[in-house]
CSV table of C-alpha atoms and ligand atoms in Angstrom, one decimal:
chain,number,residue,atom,x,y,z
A,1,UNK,CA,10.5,40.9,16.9
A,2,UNK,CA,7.8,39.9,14.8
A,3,UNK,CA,9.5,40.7,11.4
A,4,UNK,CA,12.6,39.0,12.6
A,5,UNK,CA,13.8,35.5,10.8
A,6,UNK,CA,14.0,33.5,14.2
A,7,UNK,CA,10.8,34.2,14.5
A,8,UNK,CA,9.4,33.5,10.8
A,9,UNK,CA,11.4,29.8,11.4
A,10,UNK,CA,10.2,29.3,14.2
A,11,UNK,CA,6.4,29.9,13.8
A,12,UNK,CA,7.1,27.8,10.5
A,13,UNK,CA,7.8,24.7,12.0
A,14,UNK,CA,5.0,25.0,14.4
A,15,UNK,CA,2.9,25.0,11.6
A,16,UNK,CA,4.2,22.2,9.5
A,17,UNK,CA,4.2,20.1,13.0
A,18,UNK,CA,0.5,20.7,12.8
A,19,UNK,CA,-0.5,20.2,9.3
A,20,UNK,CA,0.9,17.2,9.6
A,21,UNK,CA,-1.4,15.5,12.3
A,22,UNK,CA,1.2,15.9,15.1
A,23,UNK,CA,0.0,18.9,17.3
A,24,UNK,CA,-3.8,18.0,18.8
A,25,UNK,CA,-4.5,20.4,21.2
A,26,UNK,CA,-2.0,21.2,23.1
A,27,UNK,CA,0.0,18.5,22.2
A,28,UNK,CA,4.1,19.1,21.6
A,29,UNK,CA,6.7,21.7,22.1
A,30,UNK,CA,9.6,23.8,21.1
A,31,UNK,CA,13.0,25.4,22.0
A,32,UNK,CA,15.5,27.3,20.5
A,33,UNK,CA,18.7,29.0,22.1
A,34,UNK,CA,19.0,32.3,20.5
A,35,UNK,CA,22.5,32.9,18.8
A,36,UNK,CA,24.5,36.2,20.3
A,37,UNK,CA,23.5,37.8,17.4
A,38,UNK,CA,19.7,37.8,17.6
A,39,UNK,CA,20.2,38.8,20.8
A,40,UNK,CA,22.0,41.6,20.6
A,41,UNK,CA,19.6,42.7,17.5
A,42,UNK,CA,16.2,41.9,19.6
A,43,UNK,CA,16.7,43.0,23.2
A,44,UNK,CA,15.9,46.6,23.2
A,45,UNK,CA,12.6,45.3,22.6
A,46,UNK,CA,12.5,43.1,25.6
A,47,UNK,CA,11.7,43.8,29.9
A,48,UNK,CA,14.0,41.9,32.2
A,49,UNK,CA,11.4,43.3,34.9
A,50,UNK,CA,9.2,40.4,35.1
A,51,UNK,CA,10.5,37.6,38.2
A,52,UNK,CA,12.4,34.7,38.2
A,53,UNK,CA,10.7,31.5,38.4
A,54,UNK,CA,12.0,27.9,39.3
A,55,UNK,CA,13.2,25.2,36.1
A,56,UNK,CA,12.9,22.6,38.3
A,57,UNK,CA,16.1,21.4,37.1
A,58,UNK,CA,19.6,22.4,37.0
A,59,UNK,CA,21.2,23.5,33.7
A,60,UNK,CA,24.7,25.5,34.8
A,61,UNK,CA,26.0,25.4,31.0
A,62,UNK,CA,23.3,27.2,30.0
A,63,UNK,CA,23.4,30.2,32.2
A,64,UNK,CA,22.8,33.5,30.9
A,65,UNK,CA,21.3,32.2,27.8
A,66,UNK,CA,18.5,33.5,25.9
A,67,UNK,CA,15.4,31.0,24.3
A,68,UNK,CA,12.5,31.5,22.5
A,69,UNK,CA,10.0,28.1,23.6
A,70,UNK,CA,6.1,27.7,23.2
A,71,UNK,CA,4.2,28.4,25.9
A,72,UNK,CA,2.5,25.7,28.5
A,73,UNK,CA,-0.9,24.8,27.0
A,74,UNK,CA,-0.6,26.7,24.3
A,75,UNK,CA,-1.7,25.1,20.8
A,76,UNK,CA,0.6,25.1,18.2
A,77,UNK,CA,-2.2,25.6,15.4
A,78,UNK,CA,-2.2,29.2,17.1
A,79,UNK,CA,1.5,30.3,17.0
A,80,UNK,CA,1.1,31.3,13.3
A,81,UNK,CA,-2.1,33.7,14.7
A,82,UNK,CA,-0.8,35.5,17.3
A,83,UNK,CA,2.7,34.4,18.0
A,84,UNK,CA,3.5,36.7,21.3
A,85,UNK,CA,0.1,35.2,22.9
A,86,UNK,CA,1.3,31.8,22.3
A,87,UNK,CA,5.1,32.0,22.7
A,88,UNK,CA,8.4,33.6,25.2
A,89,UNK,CA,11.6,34.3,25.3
A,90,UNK,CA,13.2,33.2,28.0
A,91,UNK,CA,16.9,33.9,30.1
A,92,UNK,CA,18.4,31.5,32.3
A,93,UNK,CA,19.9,32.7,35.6
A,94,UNK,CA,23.4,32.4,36.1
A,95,UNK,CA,23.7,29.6,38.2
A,96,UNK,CA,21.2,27.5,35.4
A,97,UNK,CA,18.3,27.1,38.3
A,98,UNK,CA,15.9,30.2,37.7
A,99,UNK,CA,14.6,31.6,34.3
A,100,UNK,CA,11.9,35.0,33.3
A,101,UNK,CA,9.9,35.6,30.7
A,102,UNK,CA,11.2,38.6,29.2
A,103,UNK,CA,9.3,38.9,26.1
A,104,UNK,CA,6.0,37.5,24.9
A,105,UNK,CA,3.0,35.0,26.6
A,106,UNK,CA,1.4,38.4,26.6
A,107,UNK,CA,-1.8,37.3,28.2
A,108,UNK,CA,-0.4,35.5,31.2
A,109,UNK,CA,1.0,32.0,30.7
A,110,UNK,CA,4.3,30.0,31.6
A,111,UNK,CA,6.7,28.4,28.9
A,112,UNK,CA,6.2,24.7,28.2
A,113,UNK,CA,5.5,22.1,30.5
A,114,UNK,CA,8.1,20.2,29.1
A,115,UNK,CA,11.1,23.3,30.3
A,116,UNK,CA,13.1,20.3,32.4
A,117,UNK,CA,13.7,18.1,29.8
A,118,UNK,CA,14.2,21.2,26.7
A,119,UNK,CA,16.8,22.6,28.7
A,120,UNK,CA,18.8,20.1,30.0
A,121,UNK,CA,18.5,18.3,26.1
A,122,UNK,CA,19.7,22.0,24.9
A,123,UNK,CA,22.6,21.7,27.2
A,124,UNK,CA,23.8,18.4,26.4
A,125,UNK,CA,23.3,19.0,22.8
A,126,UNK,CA,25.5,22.5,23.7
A,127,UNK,CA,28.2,20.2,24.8
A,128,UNK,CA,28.1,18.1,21.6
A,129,UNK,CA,28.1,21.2,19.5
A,130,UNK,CA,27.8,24.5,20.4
A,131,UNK,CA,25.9,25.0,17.1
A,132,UNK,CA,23.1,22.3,17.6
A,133,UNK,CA,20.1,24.8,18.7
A,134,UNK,CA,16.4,23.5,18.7
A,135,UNK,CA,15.1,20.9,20.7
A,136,UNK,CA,11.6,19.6,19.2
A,137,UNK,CA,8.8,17.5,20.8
A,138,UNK,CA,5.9,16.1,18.7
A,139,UNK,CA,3.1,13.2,19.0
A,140,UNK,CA,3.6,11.9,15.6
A,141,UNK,CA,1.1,8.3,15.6
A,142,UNK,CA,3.0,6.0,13.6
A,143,UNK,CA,6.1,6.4,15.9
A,144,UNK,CA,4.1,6.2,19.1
A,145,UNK,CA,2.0,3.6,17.5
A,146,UNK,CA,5.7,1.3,17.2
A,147,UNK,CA,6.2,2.0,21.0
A,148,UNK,CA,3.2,-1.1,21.4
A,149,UNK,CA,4.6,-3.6,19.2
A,150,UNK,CA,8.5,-3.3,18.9
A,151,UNK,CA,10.5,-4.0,22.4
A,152,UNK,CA,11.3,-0.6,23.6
A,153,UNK,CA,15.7,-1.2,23.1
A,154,UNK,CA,17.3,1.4,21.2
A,155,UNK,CA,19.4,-1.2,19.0
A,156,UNK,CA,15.8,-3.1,18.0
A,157,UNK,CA,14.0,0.7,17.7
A,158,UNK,CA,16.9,2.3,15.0
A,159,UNK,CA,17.3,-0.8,13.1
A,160,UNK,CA,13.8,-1.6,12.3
A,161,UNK,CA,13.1,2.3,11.1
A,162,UNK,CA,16.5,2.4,9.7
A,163,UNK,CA,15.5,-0.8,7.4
A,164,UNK,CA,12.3,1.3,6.4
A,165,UNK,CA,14.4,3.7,4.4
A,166,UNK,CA,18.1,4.3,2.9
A,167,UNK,CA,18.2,7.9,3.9
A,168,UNK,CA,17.3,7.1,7.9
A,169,UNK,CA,21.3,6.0,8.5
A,170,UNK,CA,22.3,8.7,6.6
A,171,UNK,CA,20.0,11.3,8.4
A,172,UNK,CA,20.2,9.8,12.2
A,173,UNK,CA,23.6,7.8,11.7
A,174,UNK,CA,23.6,8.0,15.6
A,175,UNK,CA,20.2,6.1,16.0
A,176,UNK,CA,16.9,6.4,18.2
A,177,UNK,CA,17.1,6.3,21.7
A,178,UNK,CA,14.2,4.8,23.7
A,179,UNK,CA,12.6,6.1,26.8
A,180,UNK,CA,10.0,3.2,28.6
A,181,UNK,CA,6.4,5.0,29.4
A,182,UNK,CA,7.2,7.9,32.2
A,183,UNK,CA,5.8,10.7,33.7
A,184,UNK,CA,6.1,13.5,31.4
A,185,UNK,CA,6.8,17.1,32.7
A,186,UNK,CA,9.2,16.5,34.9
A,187,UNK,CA,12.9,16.3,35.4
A,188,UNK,CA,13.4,12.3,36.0
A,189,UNK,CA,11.7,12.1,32.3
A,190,UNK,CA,14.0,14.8,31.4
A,191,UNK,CA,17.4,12.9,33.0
A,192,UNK,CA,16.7,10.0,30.9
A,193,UNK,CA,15.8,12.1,27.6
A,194,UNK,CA,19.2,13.9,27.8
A,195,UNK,CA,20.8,10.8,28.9
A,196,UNK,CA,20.0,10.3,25.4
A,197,UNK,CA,20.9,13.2,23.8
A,198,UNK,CA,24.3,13.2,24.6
A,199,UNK,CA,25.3,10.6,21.9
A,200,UNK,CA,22.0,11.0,19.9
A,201,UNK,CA,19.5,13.6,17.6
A,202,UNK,CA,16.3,11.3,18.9
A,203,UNK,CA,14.5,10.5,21.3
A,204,UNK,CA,11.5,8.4,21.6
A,205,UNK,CA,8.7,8.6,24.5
A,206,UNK,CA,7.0,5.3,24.6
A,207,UNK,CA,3.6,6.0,24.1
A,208,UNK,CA,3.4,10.0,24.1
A,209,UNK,CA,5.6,11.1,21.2
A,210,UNK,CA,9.6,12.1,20.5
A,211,UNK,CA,11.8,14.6,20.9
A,212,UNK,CA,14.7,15.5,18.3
A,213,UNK,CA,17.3,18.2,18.0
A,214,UNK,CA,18.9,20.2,15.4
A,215,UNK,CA,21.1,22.8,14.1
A,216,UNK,CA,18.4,24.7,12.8
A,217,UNK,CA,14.7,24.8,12.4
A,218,UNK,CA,14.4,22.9,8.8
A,219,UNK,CA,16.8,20.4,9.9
A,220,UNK,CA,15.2,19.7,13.1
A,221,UNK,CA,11.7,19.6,11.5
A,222,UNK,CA,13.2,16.9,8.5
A,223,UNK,CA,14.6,14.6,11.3
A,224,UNK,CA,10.9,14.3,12.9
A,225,UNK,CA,9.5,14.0,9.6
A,226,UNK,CA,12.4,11.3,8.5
A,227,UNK,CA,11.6,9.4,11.2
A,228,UNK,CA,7.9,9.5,11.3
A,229,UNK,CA,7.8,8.7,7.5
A,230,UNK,CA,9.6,5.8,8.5
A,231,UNK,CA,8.1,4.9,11.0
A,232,UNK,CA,4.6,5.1,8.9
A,233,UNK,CA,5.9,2.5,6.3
A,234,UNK,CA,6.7,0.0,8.9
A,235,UNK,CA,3.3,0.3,10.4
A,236,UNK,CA,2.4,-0.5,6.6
A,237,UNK,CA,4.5,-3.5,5.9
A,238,UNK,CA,3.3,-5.2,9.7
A,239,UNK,CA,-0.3,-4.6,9.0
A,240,UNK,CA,0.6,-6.7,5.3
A,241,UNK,CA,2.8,-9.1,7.3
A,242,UNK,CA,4.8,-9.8,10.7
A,243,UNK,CA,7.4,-11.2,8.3
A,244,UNK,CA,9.7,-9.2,5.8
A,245,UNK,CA,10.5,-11.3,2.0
A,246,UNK,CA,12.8,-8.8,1.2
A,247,UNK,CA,15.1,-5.9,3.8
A,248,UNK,CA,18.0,-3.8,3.9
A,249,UNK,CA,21.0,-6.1,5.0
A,250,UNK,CA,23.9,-5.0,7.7
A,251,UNK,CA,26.6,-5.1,4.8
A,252,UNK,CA,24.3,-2.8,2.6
A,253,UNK,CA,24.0,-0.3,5.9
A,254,UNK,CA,27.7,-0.7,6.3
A,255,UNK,CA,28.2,-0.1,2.6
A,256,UNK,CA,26.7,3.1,3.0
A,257,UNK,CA,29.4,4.4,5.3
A,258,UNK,CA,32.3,5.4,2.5
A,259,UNK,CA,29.8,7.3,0.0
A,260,UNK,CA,28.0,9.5,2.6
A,261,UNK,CA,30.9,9.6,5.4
A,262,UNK,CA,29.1,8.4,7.9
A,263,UNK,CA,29.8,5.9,10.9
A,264,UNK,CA,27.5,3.4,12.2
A,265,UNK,CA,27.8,1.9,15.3
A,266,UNK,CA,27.9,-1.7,14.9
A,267,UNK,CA,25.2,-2.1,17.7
A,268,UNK,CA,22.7,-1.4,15.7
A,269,UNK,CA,23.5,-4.2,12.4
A,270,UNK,CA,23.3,-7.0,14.7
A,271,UNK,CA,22.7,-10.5,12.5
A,272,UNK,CA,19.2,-11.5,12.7
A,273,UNK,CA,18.3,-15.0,13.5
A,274,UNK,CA,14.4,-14.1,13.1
A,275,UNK,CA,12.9,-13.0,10.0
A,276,UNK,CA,9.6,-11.9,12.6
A,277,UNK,CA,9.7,-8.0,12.8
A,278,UNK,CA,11.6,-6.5,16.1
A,279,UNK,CA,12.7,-9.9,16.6
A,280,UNK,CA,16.5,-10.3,16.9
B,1,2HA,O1,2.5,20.2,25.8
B,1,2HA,O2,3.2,17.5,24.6
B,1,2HA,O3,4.3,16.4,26.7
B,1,2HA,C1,1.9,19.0,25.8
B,1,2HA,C2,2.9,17.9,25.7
B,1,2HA,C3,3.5,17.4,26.9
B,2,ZN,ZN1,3.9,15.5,24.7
């Protein structure tokens, strides 16, 4: 297990999450569903002894299905120390309502607070493409600082951090979805998250953090980071101005759509009659 590559990718974006100031404590999460392949190259070295435990959600697409996914409480400073105190694998019952640990969290423990809303965003992402893997959750501070000042509407969210940088179309084309403050941990925050998943690779928590998905680990990690980098130079232009002299125009976003083959929805290039940032 230890030697294996899943597990090399995965311990190193749990370690660039916290370098970069977004793991305090306890603070974030993540999932992956293991290809057939890893599976059928790992399992000797798991036990399907241990019991099956409630999800607290339903997730029927997913049944059967292996995962690898921190552990609840566990720090994600610690996962490059000892990965199997500090992290499972996981299988999914067959009717998608009952999972067990059977490998890792060696020391006791239970996977991620945040199960409901990992798996169902891993099954809607499944749906999308059966290639899209790793569900991500992070409490990066200039994104969760926005979720005070700019109105919490996914049109006003994306176009703001998409005007922060040319790449942001090109790498979330889809957008940023925006959940209001809820209750995190359970499923209702988890039915609004992969409400958002199905059309989109982020997810934004007002004031906690964000969630993003990806095909692999790198990919997954460079959207947070896109974002958040983003998101960091807005905080820096509002705390020079609430105005903008100079921006990225609609007809420049849509001119982007031909050389990198991307589509935007037009939701998001809205004409703005303000110049006052997350005005419309
Ligand atoms: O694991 O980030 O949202 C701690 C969290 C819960
Ligand atoms: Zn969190």
């Amino acid at each position: 297990m230890l030697n294996s590559k899943v597990v090399k990718g995965f311990t190193k974006l749990c370690s660039d999450g916290f370098y970069q100031g977004w793991h305090e404590r306890n603070g974030g999460n993540l999932s992956y569903r293991m290809t057939a392949e890893e599976v059928e190259a790992l399992k000797d070295q798991w036990c399907e002894d241990r019991p099956w435990a409630e999800i607290g959600t339903e997730v029927p697409e997913l049944a059967g299905e292996y995962f690898m996914v921190t552990g609840s409480g566990k720090y994600m400073r610690n996962i490059e120390l000892d990965f199997a105190d500090n992290v499972a694998v996981i299988r999914v019952n067959e009717s998608g309502t009952k999972y067990k640990i059977v490998w890792g969290l060696v020391n006791g423990g239970r996977p991620t607070s945040e199960l409901p809303t990992h798996l169902m965003n891993l099954e809607v992402i499944k749906r999308r493409d059966p290639e899209l893997r790793v569900v991500y959750h992070a409490h990066p501070a200039n994104t969760i600082a926005l979720t005070f000042v700019l109105p919490l509407k996914d049109d006003v969210f994306t176009r703001e951090i998409w005007e922060m940088a040319t790449e942001c179309p090109v790498v979330f084309p889809q957008g940023i979805g925006v959940v209001e403050w809820m209750v995190p941990g359970g499923r209702e925050i988890g039915v609004k998250t992969s409400e958002i998943m199905k059309t989109k690779n982020v997810a934004v928590w007002a004031h906690h953090g964000m969630f993003v998905c990806g095909h692999d680990f790198d990919e997954t990690f460079g959207l947070m980071h896109t974002v958040e980098k983003s998101a960091e130079i807005l905080v820096k232009v509002m705390s020079m101005s609430d105005r903008k002299r100079n921006t990225i125009q609609p007809d420049d976003f849509r001119a982007l759509q031909g050389p990198f083959g991307i589509r935007l929805d037009e939701e998001f290039l809205y004409e703005k009659h303000s110049d006052r940032i997350g005005e419309k």
